[in-house]
Amino acid sequence: MTTDTRLTSWRPGPARDSIVSFLDAAAALPPVERVAVFDHDGTLWCERPSLPQLDFAIDALASAAAADPALRGRVEYAAALDGDVAAIEGMGLERVAMSLLELFSGMTPVEFDHAARAFIDSARHPTLGVPLRHVVYQPMLDLLAELRHLEFAVFIVTGGGTDFVRAVSHDLYGVPPEAVIGTSIAYEFLRDDDDQPVLRRTAQLASVPNEGAAKVHRIQAHLGRRPILGVGNSAGDREMLEWACAGDGPGLALLVHHDDEVREFAYQGEAETFAVDEPIVDVGRRLGWTVVSMADDWATIFPDSHFPDSRDRGPLT
Amino acid sequence: MTTDTRLTSWRPGPARDSIVSFLDAAAALPPVERVAVFDHDGTLWCERPSLPQLDFAIDALASAAAADPALRGRVEYAAALDGDVAAIEGMGLERVAMSLLELFSGMTPVEFDHAARAFIDSARHPTLGVPLRHVVYQPMLDLLAELRHLEFAVFIVTGGGTDFVRAVSHDLYGVPPEAVIGTSIAYEFLRDDDDQPVLRRTAQLASVPNEGAAKVHRIQAHLGRRPILGVGNSAGDREMLEWACAGDGPGLALLVHHDDEVREFAYQGEAETFAVDEPIVDVGRRLGWTVVSMADDWATIFPDSHFPDSRDRGPLT
């Protein structure tokens, strides 16, 4: 059997080999066991230099502040509008993010969906010079295609906002909204003047942020089955990746290592974000995960057709 | 166009007509809008004379009490073991049900799944004299088949326990575990002696019981899209059925009316359970829902092949 037509954006090597071995083993399992979970930011698309969802919120803030300059009087909003990183770090990103949630309070699910789609459809990546919707990782699209071929159930399990990711998940990855599990906002159930039911966003989280062990809790609550493939890139994905390998049968944990300064970004930021001692790449190597070097293992980073002028346009290997 | 091959267990009449009209309208919608939600107990299968899940818990209690007679000392357990309806009503069913949850505390998801399946595979309906897995409603199986033919996304949104319904949903209805949204138990994330992650059930609910407006909240949280078909049978389904009809396009609310004392049961118990003034059948008629008379609209109640000696075995109309 030849595997030449699979995973063409992955360079030959141990990472690709471990994926191919896993896919072959999974093909022999009962379909109900074929479940895969993917983190989103930094795993399926680029999260640097800033989280797209944060840019979306700041974009909404800029529009709101243009209509109502008094919003600038709020310290969180002034720091966000000015991109004042020192001020934001001083207050804590969480406080700023929570204040930004208030901008969307009162929206119906459909209104929020339209706002998020409008942003995604027009926004450009701040440094790569391409539309934001083009900074998805081609090797992950290739992996998703193989999983679909094997009829895997595929879920996105993200620390990002559930509603924001749902607005883009089908267009970008073919993942329907019900297969996105993220940090969720609480909704209010109301009745309009005609006594019809209405849902409106609040500015409160429905539960804790979806990181760490919370991802495993939410996978159980939402899916009721354990994944056998976990894909992530940060310390917030650790428990989810361990969970994917905790069964008796085939299990694979893939950790994306951002080590390609030329074609994407080189960073390992989870020490600050998650206050852990051991970098996640070291954890992954210690636990026997497949650590994916973007520089070495990926022939292409972004979809070729989306990057007519891109640097990573060379022939596929 | 002939519709003769569709919904053969439904008798010709206004209920069947409204379903056929809805299916025809839904076929013209974009696939993403084709979402259906079904209640479980009393909607997809028989919930009388006692809830199957309650019988499952009492069965587990009987086994536990045989091994440890001291359990009888607990008033909730004594009442449950004796089927002492007056005592149970005196304490409140919720208190008894919560005490029964403790029997499953500490189980992993897989252990609970095996226990629930073992019960379902061996239990018989207490009065209909057939295996419990055979008391599903054939007209609902026919409707599910039509929805699948139209590539609807189908979800079970139940007040019953999520894990219990997930154990049976695929076998009985072809609905995978991730498409079941019920009342959920909180899990504990632990590590075993080898530092491997483990989930274990607690005896606490993860959130409020999944009835009434909670069903709409959970639909939004889990699906991120609004259904256009809602099917239920009790006051706990009211908001969900209203939600299915709250859009601008086609929407159908189907309410099963248990009015067939001969072939199933005749009851309208929601006044006691949900403390509402207006019976749900009256609500449904007032709001323009399709109220389904089991006696008049269903040619067959249960799957024929499952009931070789059943009373409802007559030729289909």
XYZ file of C-alpha atoms in Angstrom:
634
model
C 0.000 0.000 0.000
C 1.231 3.469 -0.833
C 0.502 6.443 1.398
C 1.696 9.062 -1.065
C -1.657 10.736 -1.508
C -2.223 11.285 2.201
C -1.010 14.246 4.256
C 0.908 15.791 1.389
C 1.661 18.979 3.332
C 3.542 16.924 5.938
C 7.199 16.196 5.292
C 8.299 12.572 5.626
C 9.608 11.978 9.135
C 8.673 10.667 12.563
C 5.696 13.011 13.086
C 4.063 12.037 9.822
C 4.938 8.385 10.440
C 3.233 8.388 13.821
C 0.080 9.932 12.314
C -0.018 7.402 9.483
C 0.452 4.520 11.943
C -2.338 5.908 14.093
C -4.715 6.296 11.146
C -4.044 2.725 10.084
C -4.728 1.464 13.609
C -7.878 3.590 13.930
C -9.248 2.199 10.680
C -9.471 -1.183 12.401
C -11.495 0.145 15.365
C -15.286 0.205 15.620
C -16.511 3.547 14.212
C -17.905 4.664 17.580
C -14.347 4.824 18.946
C -13.102 7.134 16.208
C -13.271 10.489 17.981
C -10.809 13.357 17.540
C -10.526 16.660 19.419
C -8.630 19.726 18.256
C -7.715 22.872 20.099
C -8.294 25.977 17.939
C -6.012 29.016 18.400
C -2.433 28.053 17.553
C -3.510 24.533 16.579
C -5.854 24.976 13.625
C -5.015 28.585 12.821
C -2.533 31.295 13.680
C -2.913 32.988 17.067
C -0.045 35.475 16.750
C 0.690 38.333 17.115
C -2.758 38.637 18.706
C -5.756 36.356 19.153
C -8.208 36.951 16.297
C -11.083 36.946 18.756
C -9.437 39.735 20.744
C -8.992 41.722 17.542
C -12.683 41.158 16.817
C -13.665 42.550 20.216
C -11.346 45.534 19.889
C -12.754 46.210 16.422
C -16.254 46.249 17.933
C -14.985 48.533 20.680
C -13.516 50.958 18.159
C -16.885 51.192 16.385
C -18.705 51.679 19.670
C -16.223 54.314 20.845
C -16.585 56.216 17.560
C -20.303 56.494 18.278
C -19.882 57.095 22.001
C -16.518 58.669 22.919
C -17.364 58.369 26.614
C -16.380 54.697 26.387
C -12.746 55.859 26.336
C -13.191 56.920 29.934
C -13.095 53.293 31.022
C -9.498 52.265 31.718
C -9.872 48.796 30.224
C -11.298 50.235 27.003
C -8.683 52.986 26.746
C -5.892 50.425 27.088
C -7.511 48.124 24.494
C -8.098 50.958 22.012
C -4.533 52.176 22.365
C -3.041 48.684 22.217
C -1.297 49.625 25.467
C 0.215 46.237 26.286
C 1.781 47.419 29.550
C -1.542 48.759 30.818
C -3.370 45.595 29.729
C -0.833 43.364 31.441
C -1.026 45.529 34.543
C -4.797 45.013 34.780
C -4.647 41.439 33.536
C -5.911 40.312 30.158
C -8.862 38.554 31.784
C -10.219 41.784 33.228
C -9.917 43.501 29.862
C -11.502 40.540 28.066
C -14.426 40.442 30.504
C -15.030 44.157 30.004
C -15.068 43.630 26.233
C -17.776 40.972 26.626
C -20.131 43.721 27.741
C -20.060 45.126 24.203
C -21.984 42.080 22.975
C -24.405 41.816 25.861
C -28.042 41.775 24.748
C -27.316 40.348 21.305
C -29.277 37.334 20.099
C -27.261 34.318 18.917
C -28.004 35.261 15.297
C -26.898 38.869 15.779
C -23.598 37.776 17.335
C -23.045 35.239 14.576
C -23.528 37.905 11.934
C -21.128 40.283 13.698
C -18.420 37.614 13.990
C -18.817 36.545 10.355
C -18.674 40.145 9.152
C -15.366 40.585 10.982
C -13.861 37.333 9.719
C -14.910 38.062 6.167
C -13.194 41.446 6.098
C -10.295 41.247 8.578
C -6.721 40.788 7.459
C -3.936 39.220 9.456
C -1.972 42.078 11.038
C 1.488 40.983 9.823
C 1.132 38.188 7.267
C -0.680 40.477 4.865
C -3.466 38.069 3.954
C -7.144 37.765 4.846
C -7.601 36.383 8.346
C -9.533 33.409 7.027
C -6.428 32.273 5.160
C -4.187 31.711 8.169
C -5.451 28.189 8.805
C -2.826 25.438 8.808
C -2.804 23.306 5.666
C -1.335 20.250 7.469
C -4.324 20.312 9.818
C -6.733 20.552 6.876
C -4.982 17.508 5.396
C -5.301 15.655 8.701
C -8.997 16.580 8.969
C -9.548 15.187 5.473
C -8.008 11.848 6.469
C -10.109 11.719 9.646
C -13.280 12.364 7.657
C -12.281 9.667 5.225
C -12.222 7.303 8.221
C -15.546 8.722 9.484
C -14.071 10.131 12.656
C -16.306 12.372 14.753
C -14.275 15.590 14.920
C -14.682 18.258 17.601
C -13.020 21.597 18.261
C -12.376 21.997 21.997
C -11.135 25.517 22.523
C -10.473 28.039 25.258
C -11.836 30.596 22.791
C -15.416 31.772 22.768
C -17.826 29.076 21.658
C -20.010 31.430 19.635
C -17.072 33.100 17.884
C -15.517 29.804 16.807
C -18.893 28.428 15.727
C -19.269 31.387 13.385
C -16.177 30.268 11.449
C -15.805 26.534 12.090
C -17.908 25.262 9.232
C -16.449 27.567 6.607
C -12.845 27.083 7.690
C -12.801 23.421 8.744
C -16.121 21.839 7.811
C -16.946 21.476 11.531
C -20.604 22.222 12.373
C -21.497 24.493 15.307
C -22.593 21.624 17.566
C -19.087 20.154 17.314
C -17.484 23.266 18.845
C -16.952 23.243 22.605
C -15.450 26.462 23.936
C -15.690 28.992 26.693
C -19.387 29.829 26.681
C -21.371 32.916 27.551
C -24.546 32.612 29.590
C -27.740 33.532 27.755
C -30.921 34.984 29.179
C -34.273 33.455 28.202
C -36.798 36.247 27.710
C -40.133 36.798 26.039
C -40.755 39.596 23.565
C -43.885 41.754 23.297
C -45.627 38.971 21.378
C -44.751 36.477 24.122
C -42.290 34.748 21.793
C -39.162 33.248 23.388
C -35.888 35.119 22.814
C -32.317 34.379 23.903
C -30.001 37.284 24.649
C -26.302 37.210 25.555
C -25.200 38.296 28.982
C -21.666 39.465 29.823
C -21.098 36.476 32.124
C -19.386 33.190 31.421
C -21.645 30.133 31.615
C -18.837 28.184 33.299
C -15.094 28.328 33.925
C -12.814 29.080 30.961
C -12.350 25.969 28.838
C -8.698 25.181 29.574
C -6.855 22.351 31.326
C -8.978 19.756 33.121
C -12.096 21.748 32.156
C -11.564 20.533 28.586
C -11.843 16.913 29.764
C -14.964 17.699 31.795
C -16.573 19.399 28.818
C -15.633 16.576 26.451
C -17.425 14.132 28.729
C -20.420 16.427 29.203
C -20.772 17.200 25.510
C -19.663 14.010 23.755
C -20.043 11.203 26.249
C -17.136 9.412 24.596
C -13.397 9.586 24.989
C -11.305 10.830 22.064
C -8.425 8.743 20.749
C -6.775 11.667 18.984
C -5.983 14.926 20.764
C -4.311 17.852 19.001
C -3.146 20.988 20.781
C -0.336 23.470 21.221
C -0.323 24.789 24.778
C -0.392 23.904 28.460
C -4.161 24.456 28.356
C -4.375 21.345 26.174
C -2.330 19.064 28.429
C -5.149 17.181 30.171
C -7.091 16.805 26.926
C -4.083 15.255 25.195
C -3.448 12.934 28.133
C -7.133 11.949 28.040
C -6.813 10.980 24.363
C -4.034 8.546 25.295
C -5.641 7.146 28.456
C -7.371 4.158 26.829
C -6.153 0.660 26.200
C -6.265 0.893 22.414
C -4.667 3.233 19.883
C -4.307 6.816 21.062
C -2.346 9.754 19.719
C -1.465 13.133 21.218
C -0.153 15.668 18.706
C 1.458 18.818 20.033
C 2.169 21.653 17.608
C 5.484 23.338 18.383
C 5.652 26.895 17.063
C 9.308 26.960 16.052
C 9.097 28.511 12.609
C 9.997 32.149 12.868
C 10.342 32.475 9.106
C 7.019 31.142 7.909
C 4.889 31.719 11.038
C 5.990 32.573 14.585
C 8.358 31.050 17.131
C 7.078 31.087 20.681
C 6.299 29.032 23.694
C 4.136 31.347 25.742
C 2.300 28.979 28.040
C 4.688 29.508 30.966
C 3.243 33.002 31.429
C -0.341 32.209 30.441
C -0.788 29.061 32.454
C 1.807 29.534 35.214
C 3.373 26.114 34.711
C 6.953 25.162 35.478
C 7.611 22.729 32.671
C 7.197 23.925 29.080
C 4.485 21.908 27.325
C 6.923 20.707 24.650
C 9.026 19.120 27.401
C 5.897 17.611 28.970
C 4.936 16.177 25.598
C 8.338 14.618 24.981
C 8.365 13.148 28.485
C 4.894 11.630 28.038
C 5.647 10.171 24.620
C 3.451 12.523 22.606
C 4.178 13.348 18.988
C 5.685 16.823 19.063
C 5.229 18.459 15.670
C 7.905 20.905 14.566
C 6.277 23.426 12.251
C 9.712 24.199 10.809
C 10.746 20.599 10.142
C 7.518 18.603 9.783
C 5.341 20.917 7.722
C 6.157 21.360 4.040
C 3.487 24.025 3.840
C 2.069 26.115 6.659
C -0.877 27.852 5.010
C -3.088 26.781 2.103
C -1.200 27.373 -1.090
C -4.138 28.624 -3.081
C -4.793 31.279 -0.497
C -1.254 32.646 -0.667
C -0.461 33.577 -4.231
C 2.443 35.683 -3.000
C 3.336 33.678 0.030
C 6.840 32.635 0.986
C 5.758 29.061 1.657
C 4.708 28.495 -1.883
C 7.414 25.998 -2.861
C 6.597 22.616 -4.302
C 5.133 20.095 -1.919
C 7.363 17.227 -0.951
C -46.072 13.087 -6.001
C -47.167 10.230 -3.802
C -46.319 10.149 -0.138
C -47.482 6.605 0.421
C -44.097 5.233 1.404
C -43.530 7.846 4.093
C -44.713 7.657 7.694
C -46.661 4.433 7.169
C -47.378 4.029 10.875
C -49.231 7.359 10.866
C -52.901 7.306 9.944
C -54.022 9.789 7.301
C -55.303 12.938 8.975
C -54.355 16.444 10.026
C -51.360 15.424 12.187
C -49.752 13.419 9.402
C -50.630 16.151 6.897
C -48.900 18.819 8.941
C -45.764 16.681 9.224
C -45.698 15.983 5.503
C -46.160 19.696 4.736
C -43.352 20.543 7.130
C -40.997 17.973 5.606
C -41.697 19.311 2.143
C -41.000 22.873 3.300
C -37.829 21.814 5.154
C -36.484 20.091 2.048
C -36.266 23.520 0.425
C -34.211 25.043 3.271
C -30.409 25.201 3.448
C -29.193 22.021 5.221
C -27.757 24.008 8.158
C -31.306 25.004 9.134
C -32.569 21.427 9.301
C -32.365 20.770 13.037
C -34.824 18.671 15.041
C -35.076 18.141 18.808
C -36.962 15.344 20.535
C -37.842 14.868 24.161
C -37.275 11.263 25.266
C -39.532 9.772 27.982
C -43.117 9.699 26.723
C -42.066 11.094 23.338
C -39.752 8.472 21.853
C -40.582 5.624 24.226
C -43.037 4.648 26.916
C -42.639 6.293 30.319
C -45.486 4.523 32.112
C -46.227 3.055 34.586
C -42.757 4.128 35.783
C -39.766 5.867 34.234
C -37.321 3.236 32.918
C -34.428 5.162 34.413
C -36.046 5.036 37.843
C -36.519 1.288 37.443
C -32.828 1.037 36.531
C -31.807 2.871 39.695
C -34.124 0.798 41.873
C -32.741 -2.353 40.268
C -29.231 -1.202 41.196
C -30.470 -0.428 44.706
C -31.948 -3.911 45.071
C -28.583 -5.456 44.145
C -26.735 -3.173 46.536
C -29.202 -3.850 49.359
C -28.874 -7.599 48.846
C -25.141 -7.222 49.480
C -25.530 -4.645 52.240
C -28.887 -4.890 54.076
C -28.025 -1.770 56.096
C -29.012 0.307 53.057
C -32.645 -0.439 53.976
C -32.165 1.772 56.986
C -32.274 4.828 54.809
C -35.869 6.027 54.460
C -35.515 6.966 50.780
C -34.117 3.542 49.935
C -36.721 1.651 51.972
C -39.514 3.505 50.181
C -37.917 2.869 46.771
C -37.333 -0.839 47.484
C -40.895 -1.292 48.673
C -42.401 0.740 45.845
C -44.134 2.745 48.580
C -45.659 5.459 46.418
C -47.192 7.329 49.364
C -43.849 7.493 51.173
C -42.038 8.573 47.991
C -44.577 11.300 47.308
C -44.336 12.418 50.895
C -40.582 12.904 50.639
C -40.735 14.128 47.062
C -39.506 12.146 44.062
C -36.548 14.502 43.666
C -35.180 13.648 47.108
C -35.489 9.932 46.387
C -33.925 10.324 42.946
C -30.984 12.315 44.340
C -30.380 9.627 46.954
C -30.363 6.972 44.226
C -27.667 8.902 42.355
C -25.288 8.082 45.192
C -25.384 4.419 44.132
C -23.474 5.301 40.965
C -21.040 7.751 42.518
C -17.403 6.892 41.767
C -18.171 5.033 38.532
C -16.233 5.936 35.402
C -18.269 6.853 32.306
C -17.553 3.418 30.830
C -18.637 1.582 33.981
C -21.926 3.481 34.101
C -22.509 2.874 30.404
C -22.043 -0.863 30.888
C -24.418 -0.914 33.861
C -27.122 0.973 31.948
C -26.760 -1.253 28.878
C -26.903 -4.409 30.976
C -30.193 -3.217 32.469
C -31.715 -2.220 29.144
C -30.691 -5.480 27.542
C -32.389 -7.602 30.193
C -35.272 -5.511 31.574
C -38.854 -6.104 30.560
C -41.635 -3.549 30.558
C -43.582 -4.052 33.802
C -47.048 -4.329 32.229
C -46.707 -4.627 28.433
C -44.912 -7.950 28.768
C -42.147 -7.199 26.268
C -38.469 -6.312 26.554
C -37.979 -2.700 27.615
C -36.072 -1.917 24.447
C -39.207 -2.692 22.424
C -41.424 0.047 23.859
C -40.176 2.701 21.444
C -42.816 4.389 19.309
C -42.866 3.212 15.697
C -44.345 6.521 14.396
C -41.329 8.321 15.857
C -38.945 5.851 14.226
C -40.724 6.550 10.936
C -40.390 10.294 11.488
C -36.683 9.932 12.356
C -36.176 8.011 9.117
C -37.717 10.852 7.102
C -35.601 13.435 8.922
C -32.435 11.456 8.183
C -33.471 11.182 4.571
C -33.507 15.011 4.545
C -30.166 15.128 6.411
C -31.610 16.777 9.485
C -29.336 17.059 12.518
C -31.363 15.217 15.181
C -30.926 15.698 18.929
C -32.573 14.189 21.979
C -33.183 16.905 24.585
C -34.405 15.159 27.698
C -35.028 15.774 31.362
C -33.686 12.247 31.865
C -30.096 11.497 32.760
C -27.702 12.265 29.912
C -25.522 9.212 30.522
C -28.468 6.819 30.789
C -30.052 7.993 27.544
C -26.674 7.983 25.772
C -26.312 4.304 26.674
C -29.428 3.474 24.618
C -29.807 6.272 22.066
C -27.733 4.789 19.292
C -29.193 1.305 19.520
C -32.800 2.475 19.829
C -32.850 5.551 17.591
C -29.542 5.781 15.733
C -28.701 8.926 17.720
C -25.025 9.130 18.794
C -24.108 10.061 22.382
C -23.001 13.592 21.498
C -26.510 14.310 20.203
C -28.093 13.613 23.614
C -28.597 16.595 25.907
C -30.070 15.669 29.276
C -29.799 16.298 32.967
C -26.102 15.774 33.588
C -24.102 14.555 36.534
C -20.902 16.344 37.533
C -17.711 14.313 37.100
C -14.524 14.528 39.093
C -11.190 14.689 37.267
C -8.656 12.567 39.149
C -5.324 10.909 38.529
C -4.729 7.231 39.210
C -1.596 5.667 40.709
C 0.133 5.864 37.334
C -0.715 9.567 37.055
C -3.217 8.799 34.283
C -6.336 10.992 34.115
C -9.602 9.403 35.268
C -13.172 10.738 35.378
C -15.476 9.548 38.143
C -19.161 10.312 38.675
C -20.231 12.369 41.647
C -23.755 12.330 43.103
C -24.312 15.984 42.175
C -26.051 17.452 39.162
C -23.812 19.469 36.849
C -26.603 22.017 36.362
C -30.335 22.429 36.885
C -32.646 19.630 35.678
C -33.131 19.866 31.926
C -36.785 20.941 31.787
C -38.629 24.057 30.635
C -36.500 27.078 29.681
C -33.385 25.073 30.631
C -33.946 23.006 27.476
C -33.679 26.150 25.347
C -30.535 27.274 27.191
C -28.953 23.871 26.687
C -29.917 23.734 23.018
C -28.114 27.029 22.460
C -25.099 25.974 24.544
C -24.782 22.581 22.893
C -25.908 23.174 19.305
C -25.531 26.859 18.621
C -28.451 26.670 16.214
C -32.191 26.876 16.623
C -34.294 23.797 15.815
C -37.192 24.043 13.392
C -38.851 20.860 14.630
C -39.609 20.275 18.301
C -41.283 17.100 19.548
C -42.427 16.583 23.118
C -45.219 15.428 25.375
C -45.202 17.433 28.595
C -45.107 20.882 30.154
C -41.331 20.453 30.486
C -41.146 20.632 26.688
C -43.181 23.815 26.288
C -40.364 26.331 25.858
C -38.446 23.989 23.541
C -41.479 23.587 21.293
C -42.099 27.337 21.272
C -38.416 27.854 20.401
C -38.774 25.546 17.391
C -41.551 27.777 16.064
C -39.927 31.119 16.871
C -38.217 31.671 13.518
C -39.452 33.326 10.359
C -39.361 30.178 8.235
C -40.993 26.761 8.543
C -41.315 25.490 12.090
C -43.283 22.625 13.602
C -44.131 21.743 17.193
C -45.442 18.209 17.684
C -47.035 17.332 20.985
C -47.760 13.691 21.749
C -51.053 13.276 23.568
C -51.218 10.046 25.577
C -54.873 9.225 25.032
C -54.678 5.544 24.150
C -55.547 3.522 27.206
C -55.939 0.346 25.147
C -52.632 0.207 23.334
C -50.476 2.331 25.693
C -51.564 4.612 28.556
C -53.907 7.562 28.934
C -52.593 10.338 31.126
C -51.797 13.982 31.341
C -49.579 14.178 34.383
C -47.791 17.449 33.922
C -50.149 19.427 36.139
C -48.683 17.606 39.155
C -45.102 17.348 37.927
C -44.672 20.866 36.669
C -47.233 22.754 38.760
C -48.801 24.462 35.756
C -52.375 25.678 35.507
C -53.077 24.960 31.865
C -52.691 21.378 30.614
C -50.016 21.219 27.912
C -52.457 19.842 25.353
C -54.550 22.994 25.803
C -51.426 25.145 25.545
C -50.483 23.365 22.338
C -53.906 23.844 20.758
C -53.894 27.516 21.750
C -50.439 28.077 20.246
C -51.220 26.273 17.003
C -49.039 23.225 17.617
C -49.797 19.872 16.050
C -51.285 17.803 18.856
C -50.852 14.110 18.056
C -53.519 11.749 19.339
C -51.904 8.375 19.904
C -55.337 6.758 19.650
C -56.370 8.454 16.411
C -53.186 9.371 14.582
C -51.000 6.327 15.132
C -51.852 3.145 13.229
C -49.159 1.361 15.193
C -47.723 2.287 18.554
C -44.779 -0.075 18.891
C -42.601 -1.739 16.247
C -44.510 -4.620 14.816
C -41.583 -6.976 14.559
C -40.884 -6.535 18.232
C -44.423 -7.471 19.237
C -45.280 -10.857 17.838
C -48.116 -11.112 20.337
C -48.982 -7.469 20.598
C -52.476 -6.067 20.469
C -51.486 -3.379 17.989
C -50.496 -5.843 15.384
C -53.241 -5.115 12.867
C -52.537 -4.227 9.271
C -51.150 -0.755 8.661
C -53.517 1.716 7.094
